[in-house]
PDB file of C-alpha atoms and ligand atoms in Angstrom:
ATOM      1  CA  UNK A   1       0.000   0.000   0.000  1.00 94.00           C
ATOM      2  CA  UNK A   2       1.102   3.773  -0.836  1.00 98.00           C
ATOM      3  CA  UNK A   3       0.707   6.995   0.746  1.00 98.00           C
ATOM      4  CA  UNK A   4       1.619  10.439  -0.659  1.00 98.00           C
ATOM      5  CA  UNK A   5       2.158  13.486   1.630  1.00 98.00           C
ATOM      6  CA  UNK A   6       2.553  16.548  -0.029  1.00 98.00           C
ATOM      7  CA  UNK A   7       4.836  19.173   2.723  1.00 98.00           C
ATOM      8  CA  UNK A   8       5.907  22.640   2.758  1.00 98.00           C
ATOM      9  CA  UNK A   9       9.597  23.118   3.549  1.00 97.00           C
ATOM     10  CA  UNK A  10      11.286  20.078   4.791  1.00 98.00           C
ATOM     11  CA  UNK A  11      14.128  22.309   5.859  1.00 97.00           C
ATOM     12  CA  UNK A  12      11.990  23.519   8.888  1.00 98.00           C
ATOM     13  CA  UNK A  13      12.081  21.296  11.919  1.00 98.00           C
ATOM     14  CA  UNK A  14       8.282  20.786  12.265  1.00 98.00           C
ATOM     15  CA  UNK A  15       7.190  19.153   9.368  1.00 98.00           C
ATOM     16  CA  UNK A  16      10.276  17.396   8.963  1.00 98.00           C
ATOM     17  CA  UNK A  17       9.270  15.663  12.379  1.00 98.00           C
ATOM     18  CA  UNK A  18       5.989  15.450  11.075  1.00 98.00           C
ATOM     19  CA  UNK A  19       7.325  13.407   8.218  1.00 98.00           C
ATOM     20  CA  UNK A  20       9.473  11.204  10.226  1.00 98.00           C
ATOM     21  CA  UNK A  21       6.596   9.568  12.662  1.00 98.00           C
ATOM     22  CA  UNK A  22       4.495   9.244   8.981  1.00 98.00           C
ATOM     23  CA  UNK A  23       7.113   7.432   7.855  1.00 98.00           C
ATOM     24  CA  UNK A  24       7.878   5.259  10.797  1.00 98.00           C
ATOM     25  CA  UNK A  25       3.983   4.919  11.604  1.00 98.00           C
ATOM     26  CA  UNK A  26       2.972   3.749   7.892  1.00 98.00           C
ATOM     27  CA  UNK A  27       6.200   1.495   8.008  1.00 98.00           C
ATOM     28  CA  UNK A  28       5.210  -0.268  10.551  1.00 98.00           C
ATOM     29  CA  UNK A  29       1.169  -0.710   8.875  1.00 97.00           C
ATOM     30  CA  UNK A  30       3.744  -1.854   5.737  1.00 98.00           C
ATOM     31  CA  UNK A  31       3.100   0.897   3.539  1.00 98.00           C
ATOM     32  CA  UNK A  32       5.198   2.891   1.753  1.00 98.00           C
ATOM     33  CA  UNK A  33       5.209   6.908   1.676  1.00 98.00           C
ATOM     34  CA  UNK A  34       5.594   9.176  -1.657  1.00 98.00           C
ATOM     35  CA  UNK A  35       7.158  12.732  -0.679  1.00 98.00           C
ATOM     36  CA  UNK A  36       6.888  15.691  -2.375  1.00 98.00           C
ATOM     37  CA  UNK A  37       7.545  18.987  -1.366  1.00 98.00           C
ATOM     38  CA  UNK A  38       6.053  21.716  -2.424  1.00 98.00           C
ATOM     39  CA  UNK A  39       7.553  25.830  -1.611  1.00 95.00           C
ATOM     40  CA  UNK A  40       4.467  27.625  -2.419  1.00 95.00           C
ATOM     41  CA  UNK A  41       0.517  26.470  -2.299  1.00 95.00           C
ATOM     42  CA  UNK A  42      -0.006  27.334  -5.836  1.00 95.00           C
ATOM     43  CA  UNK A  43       2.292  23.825  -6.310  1.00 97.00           C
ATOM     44  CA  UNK A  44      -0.193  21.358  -4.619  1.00 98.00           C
ATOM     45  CA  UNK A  45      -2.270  20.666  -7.402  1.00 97.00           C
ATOM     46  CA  UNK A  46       0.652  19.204  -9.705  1.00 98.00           C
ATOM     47  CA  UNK A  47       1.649  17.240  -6.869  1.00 98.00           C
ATOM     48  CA  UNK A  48      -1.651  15.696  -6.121  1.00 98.00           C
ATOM     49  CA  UNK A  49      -1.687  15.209 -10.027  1.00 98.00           C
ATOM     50  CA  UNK A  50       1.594  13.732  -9.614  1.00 98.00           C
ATOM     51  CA  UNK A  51       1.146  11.585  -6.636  1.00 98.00           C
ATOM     52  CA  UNK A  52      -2.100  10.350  -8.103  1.00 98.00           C
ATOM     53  CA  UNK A  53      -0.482   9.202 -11.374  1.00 98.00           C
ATOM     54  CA  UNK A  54       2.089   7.103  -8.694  1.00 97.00           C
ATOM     55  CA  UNK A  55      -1.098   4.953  -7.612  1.00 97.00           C
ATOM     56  CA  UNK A  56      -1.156   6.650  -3.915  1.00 98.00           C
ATOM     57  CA  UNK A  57      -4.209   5.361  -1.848  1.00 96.00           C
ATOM     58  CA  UNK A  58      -4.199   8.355   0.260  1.00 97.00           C
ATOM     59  CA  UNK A  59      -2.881  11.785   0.960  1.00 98.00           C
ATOM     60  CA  UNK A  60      -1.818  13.731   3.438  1.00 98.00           C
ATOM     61  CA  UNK A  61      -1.095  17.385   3.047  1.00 98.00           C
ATOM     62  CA  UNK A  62       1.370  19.588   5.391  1.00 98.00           C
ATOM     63  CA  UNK A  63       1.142  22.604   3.791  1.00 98.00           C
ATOM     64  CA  UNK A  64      -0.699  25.817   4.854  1.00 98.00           C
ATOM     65  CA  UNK A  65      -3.754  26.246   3.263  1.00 98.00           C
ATOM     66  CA  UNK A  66      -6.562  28.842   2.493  1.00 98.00           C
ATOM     67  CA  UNK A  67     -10.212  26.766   2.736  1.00 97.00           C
ATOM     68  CA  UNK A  68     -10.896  27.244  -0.922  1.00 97.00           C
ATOM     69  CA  UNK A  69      -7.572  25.698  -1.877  1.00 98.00           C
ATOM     70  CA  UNK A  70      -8.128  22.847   0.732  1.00 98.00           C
ATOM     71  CA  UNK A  71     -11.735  22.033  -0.489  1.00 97.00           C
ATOM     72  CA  UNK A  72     -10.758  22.621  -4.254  1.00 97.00           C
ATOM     73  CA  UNK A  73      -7.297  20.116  -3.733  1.00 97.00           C
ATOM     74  CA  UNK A  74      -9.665  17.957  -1.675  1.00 96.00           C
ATOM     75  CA  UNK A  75     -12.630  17.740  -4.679  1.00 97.00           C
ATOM     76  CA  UNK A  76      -9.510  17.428  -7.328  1.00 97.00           C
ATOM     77  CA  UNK A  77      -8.008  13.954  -5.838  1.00 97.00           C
ATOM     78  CA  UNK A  78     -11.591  12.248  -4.814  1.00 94.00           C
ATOM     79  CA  UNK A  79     -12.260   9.377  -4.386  1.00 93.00           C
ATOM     80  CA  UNK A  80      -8.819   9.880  -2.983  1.00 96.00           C
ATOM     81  CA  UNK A  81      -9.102  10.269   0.773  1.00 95.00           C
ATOM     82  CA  UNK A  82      -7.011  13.841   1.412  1.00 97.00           C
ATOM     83  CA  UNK A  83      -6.032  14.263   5.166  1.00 97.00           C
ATOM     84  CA  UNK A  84      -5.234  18.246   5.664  1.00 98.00           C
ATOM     85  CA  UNK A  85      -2.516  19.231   8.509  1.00 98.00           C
ATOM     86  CA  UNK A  86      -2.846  23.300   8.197  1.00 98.00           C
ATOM     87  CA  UNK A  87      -5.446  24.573   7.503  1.00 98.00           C
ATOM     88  CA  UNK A  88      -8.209  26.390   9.454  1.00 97.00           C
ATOM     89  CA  UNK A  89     -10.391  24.091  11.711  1.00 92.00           C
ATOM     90  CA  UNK A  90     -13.579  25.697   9.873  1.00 92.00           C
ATOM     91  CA  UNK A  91     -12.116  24.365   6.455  1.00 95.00           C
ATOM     92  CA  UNK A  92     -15.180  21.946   4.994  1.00 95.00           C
ATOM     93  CA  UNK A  93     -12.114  19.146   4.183  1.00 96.00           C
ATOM     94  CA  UNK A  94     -10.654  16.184   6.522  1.00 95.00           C
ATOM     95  CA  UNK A  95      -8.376  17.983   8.625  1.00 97.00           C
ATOM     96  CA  UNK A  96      -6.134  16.945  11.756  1.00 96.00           C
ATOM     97  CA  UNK A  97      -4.936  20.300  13.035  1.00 97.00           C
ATOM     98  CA  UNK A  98      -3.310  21.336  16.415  1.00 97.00           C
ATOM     99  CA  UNK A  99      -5.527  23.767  18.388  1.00 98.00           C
ATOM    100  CA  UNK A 100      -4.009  27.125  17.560  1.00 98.00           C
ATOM    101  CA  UNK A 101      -6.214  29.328  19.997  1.00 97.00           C
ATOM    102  CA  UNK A 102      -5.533  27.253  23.103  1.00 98.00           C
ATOM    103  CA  UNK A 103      -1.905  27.120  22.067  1.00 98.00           C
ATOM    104  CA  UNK A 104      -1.325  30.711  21.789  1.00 98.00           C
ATOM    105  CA  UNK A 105      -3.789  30.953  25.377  1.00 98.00           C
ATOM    106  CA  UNK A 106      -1.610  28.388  27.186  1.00 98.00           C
ATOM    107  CA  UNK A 107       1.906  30.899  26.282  1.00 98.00           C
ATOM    108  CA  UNK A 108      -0.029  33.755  27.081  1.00 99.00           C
ATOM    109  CA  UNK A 109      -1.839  33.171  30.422  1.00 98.00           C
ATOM    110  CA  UNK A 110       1.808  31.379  31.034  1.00 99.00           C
ATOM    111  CA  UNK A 111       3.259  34.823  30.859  1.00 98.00           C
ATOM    112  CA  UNK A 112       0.886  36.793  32.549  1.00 98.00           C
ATOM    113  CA  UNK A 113       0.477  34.563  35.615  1.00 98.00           C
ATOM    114  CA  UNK A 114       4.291  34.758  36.031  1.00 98.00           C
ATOM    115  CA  UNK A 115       3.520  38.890  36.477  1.00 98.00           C
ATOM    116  CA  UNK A 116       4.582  40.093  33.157  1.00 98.00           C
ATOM    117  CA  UNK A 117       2.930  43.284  31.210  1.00 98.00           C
ATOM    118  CA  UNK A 118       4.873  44.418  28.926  1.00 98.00           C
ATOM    119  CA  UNK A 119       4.759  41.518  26.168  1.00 98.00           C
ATOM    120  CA  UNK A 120       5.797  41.499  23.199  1.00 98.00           C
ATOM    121  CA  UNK A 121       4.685  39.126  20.134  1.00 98.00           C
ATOM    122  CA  UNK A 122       6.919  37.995  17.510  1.00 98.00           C
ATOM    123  CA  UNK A 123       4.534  36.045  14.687  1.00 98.00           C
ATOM    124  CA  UNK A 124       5.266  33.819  12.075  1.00 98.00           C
ATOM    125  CA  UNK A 125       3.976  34.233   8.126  1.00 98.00           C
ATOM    126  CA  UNK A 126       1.050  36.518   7.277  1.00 97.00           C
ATOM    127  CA  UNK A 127       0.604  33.266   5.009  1.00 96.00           C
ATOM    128  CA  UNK A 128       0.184  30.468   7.394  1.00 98.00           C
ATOM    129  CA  UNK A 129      -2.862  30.182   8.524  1.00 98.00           C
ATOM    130  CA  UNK A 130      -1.472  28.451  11.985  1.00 98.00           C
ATOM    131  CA  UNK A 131       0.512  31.385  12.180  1.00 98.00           C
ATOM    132  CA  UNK A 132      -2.491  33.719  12.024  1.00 98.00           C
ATOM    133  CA  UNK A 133      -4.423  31.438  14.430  1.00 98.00           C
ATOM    134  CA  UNK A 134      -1.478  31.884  16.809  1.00 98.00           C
ATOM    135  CA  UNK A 135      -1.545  35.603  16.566  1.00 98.00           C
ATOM    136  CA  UNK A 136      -5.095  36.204  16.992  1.00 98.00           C
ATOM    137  CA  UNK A 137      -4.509  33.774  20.520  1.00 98.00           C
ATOM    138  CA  UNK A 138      -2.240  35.831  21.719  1.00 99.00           C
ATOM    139  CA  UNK A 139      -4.330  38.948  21.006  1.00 98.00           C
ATOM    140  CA  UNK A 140      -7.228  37.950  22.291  1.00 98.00           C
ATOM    141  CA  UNK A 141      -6.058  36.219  25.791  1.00 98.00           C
ATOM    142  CA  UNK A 142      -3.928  39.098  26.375  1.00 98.00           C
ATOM    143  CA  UNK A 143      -6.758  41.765  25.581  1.00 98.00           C
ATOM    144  CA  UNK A 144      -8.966  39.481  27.876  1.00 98.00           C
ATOM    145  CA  UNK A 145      -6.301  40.864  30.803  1.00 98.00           C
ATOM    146  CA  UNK A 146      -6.185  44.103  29.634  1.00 98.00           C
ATOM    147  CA  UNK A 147      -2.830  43.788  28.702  1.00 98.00           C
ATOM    148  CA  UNK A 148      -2.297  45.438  25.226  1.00 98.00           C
ATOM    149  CA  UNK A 149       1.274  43.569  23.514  1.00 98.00           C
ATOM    150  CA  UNK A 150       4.230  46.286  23.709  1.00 97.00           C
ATOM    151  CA  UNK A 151       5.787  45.366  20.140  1.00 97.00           C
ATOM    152  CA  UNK A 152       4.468  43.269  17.081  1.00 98.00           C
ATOM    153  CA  UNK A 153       7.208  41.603  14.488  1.00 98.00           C
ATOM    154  CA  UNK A 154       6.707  38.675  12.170  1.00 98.00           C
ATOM    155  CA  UNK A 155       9.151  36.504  10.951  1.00 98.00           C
ATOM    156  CA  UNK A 156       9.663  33.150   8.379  1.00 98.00           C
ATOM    157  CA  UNK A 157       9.510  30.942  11.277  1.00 98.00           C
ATOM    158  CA  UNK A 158      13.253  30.065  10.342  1.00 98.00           C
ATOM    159  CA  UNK A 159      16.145  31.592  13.453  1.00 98.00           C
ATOM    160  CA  UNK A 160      17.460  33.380  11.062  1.00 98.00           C
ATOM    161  CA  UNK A 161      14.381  35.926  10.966  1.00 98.00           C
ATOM    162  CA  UNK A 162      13.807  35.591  14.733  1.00 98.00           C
ATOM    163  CA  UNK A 163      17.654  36.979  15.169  1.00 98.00           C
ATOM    164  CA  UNK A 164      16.707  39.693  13.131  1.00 98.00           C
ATOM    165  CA  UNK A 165      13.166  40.719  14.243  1.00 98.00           C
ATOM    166  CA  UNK A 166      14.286  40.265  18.427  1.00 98.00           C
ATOM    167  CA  UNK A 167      17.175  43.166  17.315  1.00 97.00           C
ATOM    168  CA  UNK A 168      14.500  45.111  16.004  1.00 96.00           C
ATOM    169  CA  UNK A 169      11.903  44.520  19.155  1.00 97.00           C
ATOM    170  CA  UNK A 170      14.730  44.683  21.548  1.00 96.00           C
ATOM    171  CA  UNK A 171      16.329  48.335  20.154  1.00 94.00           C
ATOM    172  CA  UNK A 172      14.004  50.426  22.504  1.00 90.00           C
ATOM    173  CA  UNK A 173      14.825  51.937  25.769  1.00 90.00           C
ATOM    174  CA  UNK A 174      12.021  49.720  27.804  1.00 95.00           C
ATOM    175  CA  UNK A 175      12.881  46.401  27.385  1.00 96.00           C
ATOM    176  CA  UNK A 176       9.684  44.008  26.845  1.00 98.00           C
ATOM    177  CA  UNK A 177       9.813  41.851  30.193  1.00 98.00           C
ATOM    178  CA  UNK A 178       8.633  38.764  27.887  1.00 98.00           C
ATOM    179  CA  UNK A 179       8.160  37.606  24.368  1.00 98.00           C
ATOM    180  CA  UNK A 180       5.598  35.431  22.973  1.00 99.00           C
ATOM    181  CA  UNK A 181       6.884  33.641  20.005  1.00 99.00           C
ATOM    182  CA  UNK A 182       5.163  31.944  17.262  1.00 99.00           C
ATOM    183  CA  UNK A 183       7.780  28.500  16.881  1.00 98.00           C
ATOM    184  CA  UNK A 184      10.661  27.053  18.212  1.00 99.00           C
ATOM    185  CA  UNK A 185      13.176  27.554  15.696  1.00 98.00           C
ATOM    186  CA  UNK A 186      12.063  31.667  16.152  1.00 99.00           C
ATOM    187  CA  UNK A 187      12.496  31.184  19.530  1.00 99.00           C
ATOM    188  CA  UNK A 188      16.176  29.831  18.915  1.00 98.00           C
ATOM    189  CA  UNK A 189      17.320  33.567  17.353  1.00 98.00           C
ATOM    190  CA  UNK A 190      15.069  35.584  19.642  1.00 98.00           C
ATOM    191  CA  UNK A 191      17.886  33.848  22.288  1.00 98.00           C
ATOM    192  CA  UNK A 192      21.122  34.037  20.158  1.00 98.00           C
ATOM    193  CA  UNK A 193      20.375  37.875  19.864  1.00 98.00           C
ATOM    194  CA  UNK A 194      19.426  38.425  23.600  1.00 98.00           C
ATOM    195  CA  UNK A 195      23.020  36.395  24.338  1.00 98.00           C
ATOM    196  CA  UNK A 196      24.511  38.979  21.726  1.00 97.00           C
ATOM    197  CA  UNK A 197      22.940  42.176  23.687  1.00 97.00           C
ATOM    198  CA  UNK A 198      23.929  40.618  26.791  1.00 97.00           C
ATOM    199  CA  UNK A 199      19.709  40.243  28.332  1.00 98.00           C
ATOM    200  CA  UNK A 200      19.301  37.822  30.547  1.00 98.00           C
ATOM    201  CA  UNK A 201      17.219  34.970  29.798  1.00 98.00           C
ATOM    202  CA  UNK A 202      14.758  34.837  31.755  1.00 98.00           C
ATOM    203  CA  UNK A 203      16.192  37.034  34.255  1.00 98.00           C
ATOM    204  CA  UNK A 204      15.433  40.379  32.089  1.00 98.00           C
ATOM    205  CA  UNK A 205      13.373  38.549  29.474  1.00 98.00           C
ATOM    206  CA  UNK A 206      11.210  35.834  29.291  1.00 99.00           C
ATOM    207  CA  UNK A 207      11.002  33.643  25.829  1.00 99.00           C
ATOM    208  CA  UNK A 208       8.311  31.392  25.005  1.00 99.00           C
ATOM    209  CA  UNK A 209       8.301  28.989  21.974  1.00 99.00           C
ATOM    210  CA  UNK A 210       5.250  26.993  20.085  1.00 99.00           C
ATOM    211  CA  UNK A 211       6.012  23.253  18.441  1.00 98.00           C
ATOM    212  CA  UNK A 212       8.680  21.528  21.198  1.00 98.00           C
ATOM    213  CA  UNK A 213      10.455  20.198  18.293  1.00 98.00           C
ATOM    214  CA  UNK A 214      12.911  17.594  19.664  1.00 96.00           C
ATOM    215  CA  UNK A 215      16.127  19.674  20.228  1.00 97.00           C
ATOM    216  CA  UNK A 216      14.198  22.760  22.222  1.00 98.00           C
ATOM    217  CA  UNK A 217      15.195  20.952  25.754  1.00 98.00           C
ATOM    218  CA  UNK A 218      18.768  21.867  24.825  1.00 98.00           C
ATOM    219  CA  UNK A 219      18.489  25.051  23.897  1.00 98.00           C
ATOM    220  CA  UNK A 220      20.551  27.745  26.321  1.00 97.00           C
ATOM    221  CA  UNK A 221      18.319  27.913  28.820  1.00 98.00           C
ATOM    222  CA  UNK A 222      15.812  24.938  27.664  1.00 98.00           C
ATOM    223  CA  UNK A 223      12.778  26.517  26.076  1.00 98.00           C
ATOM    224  CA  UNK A 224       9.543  26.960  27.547  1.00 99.00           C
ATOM    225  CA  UNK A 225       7.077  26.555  24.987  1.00 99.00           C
ATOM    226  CA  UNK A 226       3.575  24.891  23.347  1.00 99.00           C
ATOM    227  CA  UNK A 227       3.927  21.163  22.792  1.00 98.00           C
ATOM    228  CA  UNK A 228       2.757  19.863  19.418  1.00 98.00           C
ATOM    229  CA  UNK A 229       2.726  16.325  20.000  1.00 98.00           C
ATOM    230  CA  UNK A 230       3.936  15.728  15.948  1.00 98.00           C
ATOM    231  CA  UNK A 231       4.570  11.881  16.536  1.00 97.00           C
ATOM    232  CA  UNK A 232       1.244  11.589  17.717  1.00 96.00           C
ATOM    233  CA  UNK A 233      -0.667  13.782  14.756  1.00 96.00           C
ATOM    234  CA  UNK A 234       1.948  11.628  12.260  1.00 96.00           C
ATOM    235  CA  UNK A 235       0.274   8.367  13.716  1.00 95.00           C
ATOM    236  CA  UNK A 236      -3.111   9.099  13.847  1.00 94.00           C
ATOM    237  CA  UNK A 237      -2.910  10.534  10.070  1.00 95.00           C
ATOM    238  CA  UNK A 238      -1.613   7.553   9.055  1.00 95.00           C
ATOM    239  CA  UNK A 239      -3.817   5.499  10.508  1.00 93.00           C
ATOM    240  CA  UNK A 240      -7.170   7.267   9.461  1.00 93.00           C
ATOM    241  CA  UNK A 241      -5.818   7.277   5.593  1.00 94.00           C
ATOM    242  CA  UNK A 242      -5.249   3.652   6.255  1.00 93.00           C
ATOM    243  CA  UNK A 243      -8.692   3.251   7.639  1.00 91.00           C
ATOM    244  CA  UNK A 244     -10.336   5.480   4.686  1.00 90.00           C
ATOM    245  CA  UNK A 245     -10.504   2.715   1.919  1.00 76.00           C
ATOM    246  CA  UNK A 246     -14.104   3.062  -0.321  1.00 65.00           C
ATOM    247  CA  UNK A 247     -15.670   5.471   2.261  1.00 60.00           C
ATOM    248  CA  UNK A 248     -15.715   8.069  -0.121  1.00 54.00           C
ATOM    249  CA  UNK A 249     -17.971  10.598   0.397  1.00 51.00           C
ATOM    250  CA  UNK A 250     -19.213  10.542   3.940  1.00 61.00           C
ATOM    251  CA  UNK A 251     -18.616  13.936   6.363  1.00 54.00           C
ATOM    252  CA  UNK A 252     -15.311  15.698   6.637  1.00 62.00           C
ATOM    253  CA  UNK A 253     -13.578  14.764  10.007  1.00 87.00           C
ATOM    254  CA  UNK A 254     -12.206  17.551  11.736  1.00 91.00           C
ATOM    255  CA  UNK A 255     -10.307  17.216  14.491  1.00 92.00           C
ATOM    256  CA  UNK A 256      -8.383  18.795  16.937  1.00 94.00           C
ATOM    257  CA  UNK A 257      -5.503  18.057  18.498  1.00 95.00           C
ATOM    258  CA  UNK A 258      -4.882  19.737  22.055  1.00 96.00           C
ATOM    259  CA  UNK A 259      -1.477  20.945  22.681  1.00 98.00           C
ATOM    260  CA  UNK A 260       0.264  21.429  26.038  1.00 98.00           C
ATOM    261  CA  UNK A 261       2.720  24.256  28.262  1.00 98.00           C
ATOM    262  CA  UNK A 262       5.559  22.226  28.515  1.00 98.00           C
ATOM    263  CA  UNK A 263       7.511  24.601  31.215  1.00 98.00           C
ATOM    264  CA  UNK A 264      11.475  25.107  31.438  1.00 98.00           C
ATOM    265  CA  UNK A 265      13.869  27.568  32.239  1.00 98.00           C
ATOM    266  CA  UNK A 266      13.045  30.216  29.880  1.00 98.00           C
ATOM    267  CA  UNK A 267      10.563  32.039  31.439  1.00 98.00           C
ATOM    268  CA  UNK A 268      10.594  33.366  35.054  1.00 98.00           C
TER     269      UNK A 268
HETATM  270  C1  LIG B   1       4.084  24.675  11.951  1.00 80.35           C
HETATM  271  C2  LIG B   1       5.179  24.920  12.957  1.00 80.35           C
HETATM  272  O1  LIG B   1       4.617  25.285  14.181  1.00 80.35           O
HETATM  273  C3  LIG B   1       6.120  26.012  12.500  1.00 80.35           C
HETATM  274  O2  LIG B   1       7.242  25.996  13.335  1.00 80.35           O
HETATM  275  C4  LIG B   1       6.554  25.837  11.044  1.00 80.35           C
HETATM  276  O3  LIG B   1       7.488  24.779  10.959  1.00 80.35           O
HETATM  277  C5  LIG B   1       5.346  25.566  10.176  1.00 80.35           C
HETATM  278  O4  LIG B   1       4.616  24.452  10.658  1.00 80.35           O
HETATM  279  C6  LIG B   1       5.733  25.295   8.742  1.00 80.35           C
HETATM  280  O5  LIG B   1       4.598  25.353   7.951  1.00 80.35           O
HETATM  281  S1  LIG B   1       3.211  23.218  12.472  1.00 80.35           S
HETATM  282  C7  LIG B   1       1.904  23.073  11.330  1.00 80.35           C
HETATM  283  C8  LIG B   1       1.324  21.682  11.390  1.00 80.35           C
HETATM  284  C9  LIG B   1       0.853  24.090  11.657  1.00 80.35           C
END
């Protein structure tokens, strides 16, 4: 048996995890996984088309989506069963996502619990729709305290752009006393720069990540931050596409995955 899944950059440390446990999960059901990565949405169609042509049974897609590109990818490989990883929850496709909103809640009511006001937010991709989802999480629990963020940036979600955008929110006289950011790898720049500009972490400034990708425990200090249990979404994905054989047609499956505060020593 074959599965395709179709994935945005494989260079990022998420979905490359993601793509490990499908791997390992549908190796140990004995089938086989077709990978093709895609940089930009506007690619997913040719590599459903192409994935199709390769005799997959099912299809998984890791690739942020708009719901009308979901739904139109979703109606273009029927009566191929299409599991989507990122796209909106209110999507009308199958769709395992990680919940967003009580992701960016957990970091935020983290934060403000510990005593801190002045917060800044440092977002990933206007594009991503997780990244959006994130943003509005933060906005929302942090408005529900009153608190109004100190600084907005956005970044790639690559460390690269978090080194860059923490020397941008970081050039003011005030200091933010804490930093919300929207993934790990992010997170892993926000730190280099703070190192750099000799701030304390967390002793002037507190950073918290989103994924818990497996190397976050050894950053310097070990990053607090939202656990996306990927192993577990890569399993279950697997194991629905598995399950999906000539039920073509019945309701989209939506579900969401609930993510956790996994709490180390960069907040204070
Ligand atoms: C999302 C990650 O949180 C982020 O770090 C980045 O790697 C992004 O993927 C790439 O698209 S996880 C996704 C399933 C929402």
């Amino acid at each position: 048996r074959t599965l395709g899944l179709i994935t945005t950059d494989l260079a990022l440390h998420a979905p490359s995890q993601i793509a490990s446990a499908v791997k390992t999960r549908a190796g140990e059901c004995g089938a086989s996984v077709l990978i093709s990565m895609v940089e930009h949405p506007q690619q997913c169609l040719a590599a459903v088309q192409e994935l199709l042509a390769q005799r997959v049974e099912g299809l998984l897609v890791n690739v942020p989506l708009e719901d009308e590109q979901a739904e139109s990818l979703q109606a273009q490989a029927a009566p191929v069963p299409v599991l989507f990883l990122d796209v909106s929850p209110g999507a009308r496709v199958h769709s395992l996502v990680f919940d967003a909103e009580q992701g960016a809640a957990l970091g935020a009511q983290h934060l403000l619990a510990l005593g801190h006001q002045r917060i800044a937010l440092l977002g990933g991709p206007q594009s991503s729709v997780s990244a959006r989802a994130r943003l509005a999480g933060w906005l929302s629990t942090l408005a529900a305290a009153g608190v109004e963020p100190c600084a907005i940036a956005q970044g790639d979600w690559s460390a690269a752009s978090g080194y860059e955008k923490a020397h941008q929110l970081l050039a003011g006289a005030t200091l933010p006393q804490a930093i919300l950011v929207a993934n790990d790898q992010m997170a892993l720049g926000v730190m280099r720069a703070c190192a750099e500009k000799g701030i304390a972490v967390p002793g002037q400034l507190s950073v918290v990540g989103f994924d818990d990708t497996t190397d976050s425990a050894w950053f310097t200090p070990p990053l607090t931050t939202v656990r996306q249990a990927f192993r577990e979404a890569g399993l279950r994905s697997v194991e629905w596409l598995l399950a999906q054989q000539g039920s073509a047609g019945q309701a989209p499956a939506q579900t969401r995955l609930p993510v956790t505060l996994v709490e180390r020593h960069s907040t204070a």
